[in-house]
């Protein structure tokens, strides 16, 4: 009977160990499932990361192209402004030359007019003097008659 009790005790231990083994297998299966899910989640996150990096690289490239276009347009606008400023400067210079020429021409005409007026006044004075002389000669002649 003592052997039977030992055998019964060993059977109970074996049965307990078998139950522990089944529980351990279930736990390992659960851990394996969690590992599979974690691996799948990690793979999904890697794909999302790669997509995000690709999208970011594309946006960066697009932004660089946009910046290049904007710089080119800015440079062209600045060049046009410089050209317009040069043309405006040339126009101002041309107008200044025309103004100086007109002022010079007016000054010459004024000088010529003043000379003409002076000559005319001198001729008038000479004419008046001759008239006075003629009047004096006529008066003398009238007196002689």
XYZ file of C-alpha atoms in Angstrom:
145
model
C 0.000 0.000 0.000
C 2.832 2.316 0.629
C 3.944 1.668 -2.932
C 0.488 2.357 -4.176
C 0.457 5.621 -2.301
C 3.839 6.536 -3.820
C 2.596 5.515 -7.271
C -0.608 7.495 -6.727
C 1.414 10.464 -5.549
C 3.708 10.178 -8.588
C 0.662 9.934 -10.871
C -0.773 13.070 -9.330
C 2.563 14.825 -9.778
C 2.759 13.632 -13.401
C -0.830 14.779 -13.964
C 0.007 18.174 -12.403
C 3.165 18.407 -14.510
C 1.163 17.506 -17.630
C -1.352 20.249 -16.757
C 1.575 22.668 -16.191
C 3.061 21.561 -19.524
C -0.263 22.196 -21.331
C -0.514 25.611 -19.636
C 3.104 26.368 -20.540
C 2.425 25.344 -24.181
C -0.629 27.618 -24.243
C 1.451 30.447 -22.790
C 4.211 29.862 -25.366
C 1.569 29.785 -28.143
C 0.149 33.098 -26.825
C 3.642 34.601 -26.684
C 4.325 33.333 -30.228
C 1.063 34.901 -31.423
C 2.006 38.185 -29.735
C 5.446 37.962 -31.368
C 3.801 37.367 -34.785
C 1.455 40.319 -34.233
C 4.371 42.483 -33.109
C 6.365 41.425 -36.176
C 3.393 42.233 -38.431
C 2.925 45.609 -36.691
C 6.650 46.330 -37.040
C 6.486 45.478 -40.758
C 3.412 47.720 -41.185
C 5.161 50.551 -39.346
C 8.257 50.115 -41.539
C 6.081 50.365 -44.654
C 4.417 53.505 -43.260
C 7.826 54.955 -42.396
C 9.149 54.185 -45.885
C 6.032 55.738 -47.443
C 6.403 58.813 -45.250
C 10.118 59.113 -46.119
C 9.334 58.714 -49.808
C 6.591 61.342 -49.579
C 8.923 63.659 -47.685
C 11.676 63.184 -50.273
C 9.183 63.915 -53.043
C 7.953 67.040 -51.264
C 11.535 68.128 -50.626
C 12.380 67.667 -54.301
C 9.223 69.543 -55.314
C 10.051 72.340 -52.858
C 13.602 72.553 -54.242
C 12.203 72.805 -57.783
C 9.736 75.488 -56.655
C 12.522 77.423 -54.966
C 14.605 77.172 -58.124
C 11.720 78.446 -60.260
C 11.034 81.293 -57.817
C 14.725 82.297 -57.770
C 14.832 82.244 -61.573
C 11.677 84.374 -61.813
C 13.063 86.774 -59.180
C 16.358 87.086 -61.078
C 14.488 87.714 -64.330
C 12.308 90.353 -62.637
C 15.384 92.065 -61.186
C 17.039 92.022 -64.610
C 13.923 93.575 -66.178
C 13.870 96.234 -63.447
C 17.548 96.990 -64.064
C 16.904 97.248 -67.801
C 13.922 99.539 -67.215
C 16.013 101.660 -64.861
C 18.748 101.876 -67.519
C 16.172 102.863 -70.152
C 14.642 105.397 -67.777
C 18.103 106.782 -67.082
C 18.760 107.079 -70.816
C 15.407 108.818 -71.314
C 16.187 111.260 -68.499
C 19.601 111.944 -70.034
C 18.019 112.489 -73.470
C 15.449 114.861 -71.985
C 18.183 116.753 -70.115
C 20.175 117.133 -73.350
C 17.060 118.366 -75.173
C 16.350 120.822 -72.344
C 19.923 122.141 -72.419
C 19.739 122.484 -76.201
C 16.389 124.305 -75.955
C 17.751 126.637 -73.250
C 20.841 127.333 -75.349
C 18.693 127.985 -78.415
C 16.425 130.314 -76.427
C 19.430 132.172 -75.027
C 20.842 132.611 -78.561
C 17.457 133.822 -79.852
C 17.150 136.235 -76.907
C 20.622 137.563 -77.556
C 19.860 137.929 -81.271
C 16.551 139.664 -80.480
C 18.282 142.039 -78.058
C 20.875 142.849 -80.734
C 18.118 143.449 -83.295
C 16.268 145.700 -80.854
C 19.478 147.594 -80.166
C 20.125 148.039 -83.931
C 16.524 149.137 -84.503
C 16.751 151.667 -81.633
C 20.016 152.970 -83.036
C 18.459 153.243 -86.506
C 15.430 155.002 -84.989
C 17.654 157.415 -83.121
C 19.691 158.009 -86.290
C 16.472 158.537 -88.254
C 15.136 160.984 -85.656
C 18.443 162.826 -85.719
C 18.291 163.070 -89.525
C 14.709 164.267 -89.313
C 15.764 166.939 -86.873
C 18.592 167.886 -89.241
C 16.194 167.893 -92.187
C 13.740 170.047 -90.223
C 16.568 172.455 -89.411
C 17.634 172.575 -93.117
C 14.007 173.126 -94.163
C 13.613 175.839 -91.549
C 16.789 177.510 -92.808
C 15.620 177.241 -96.375
C 12.247 178.685 -95.436
C 13.939 181.557 -93.740
C 16.090 182.169 -96.758
C 13.076 182.315 -98.957
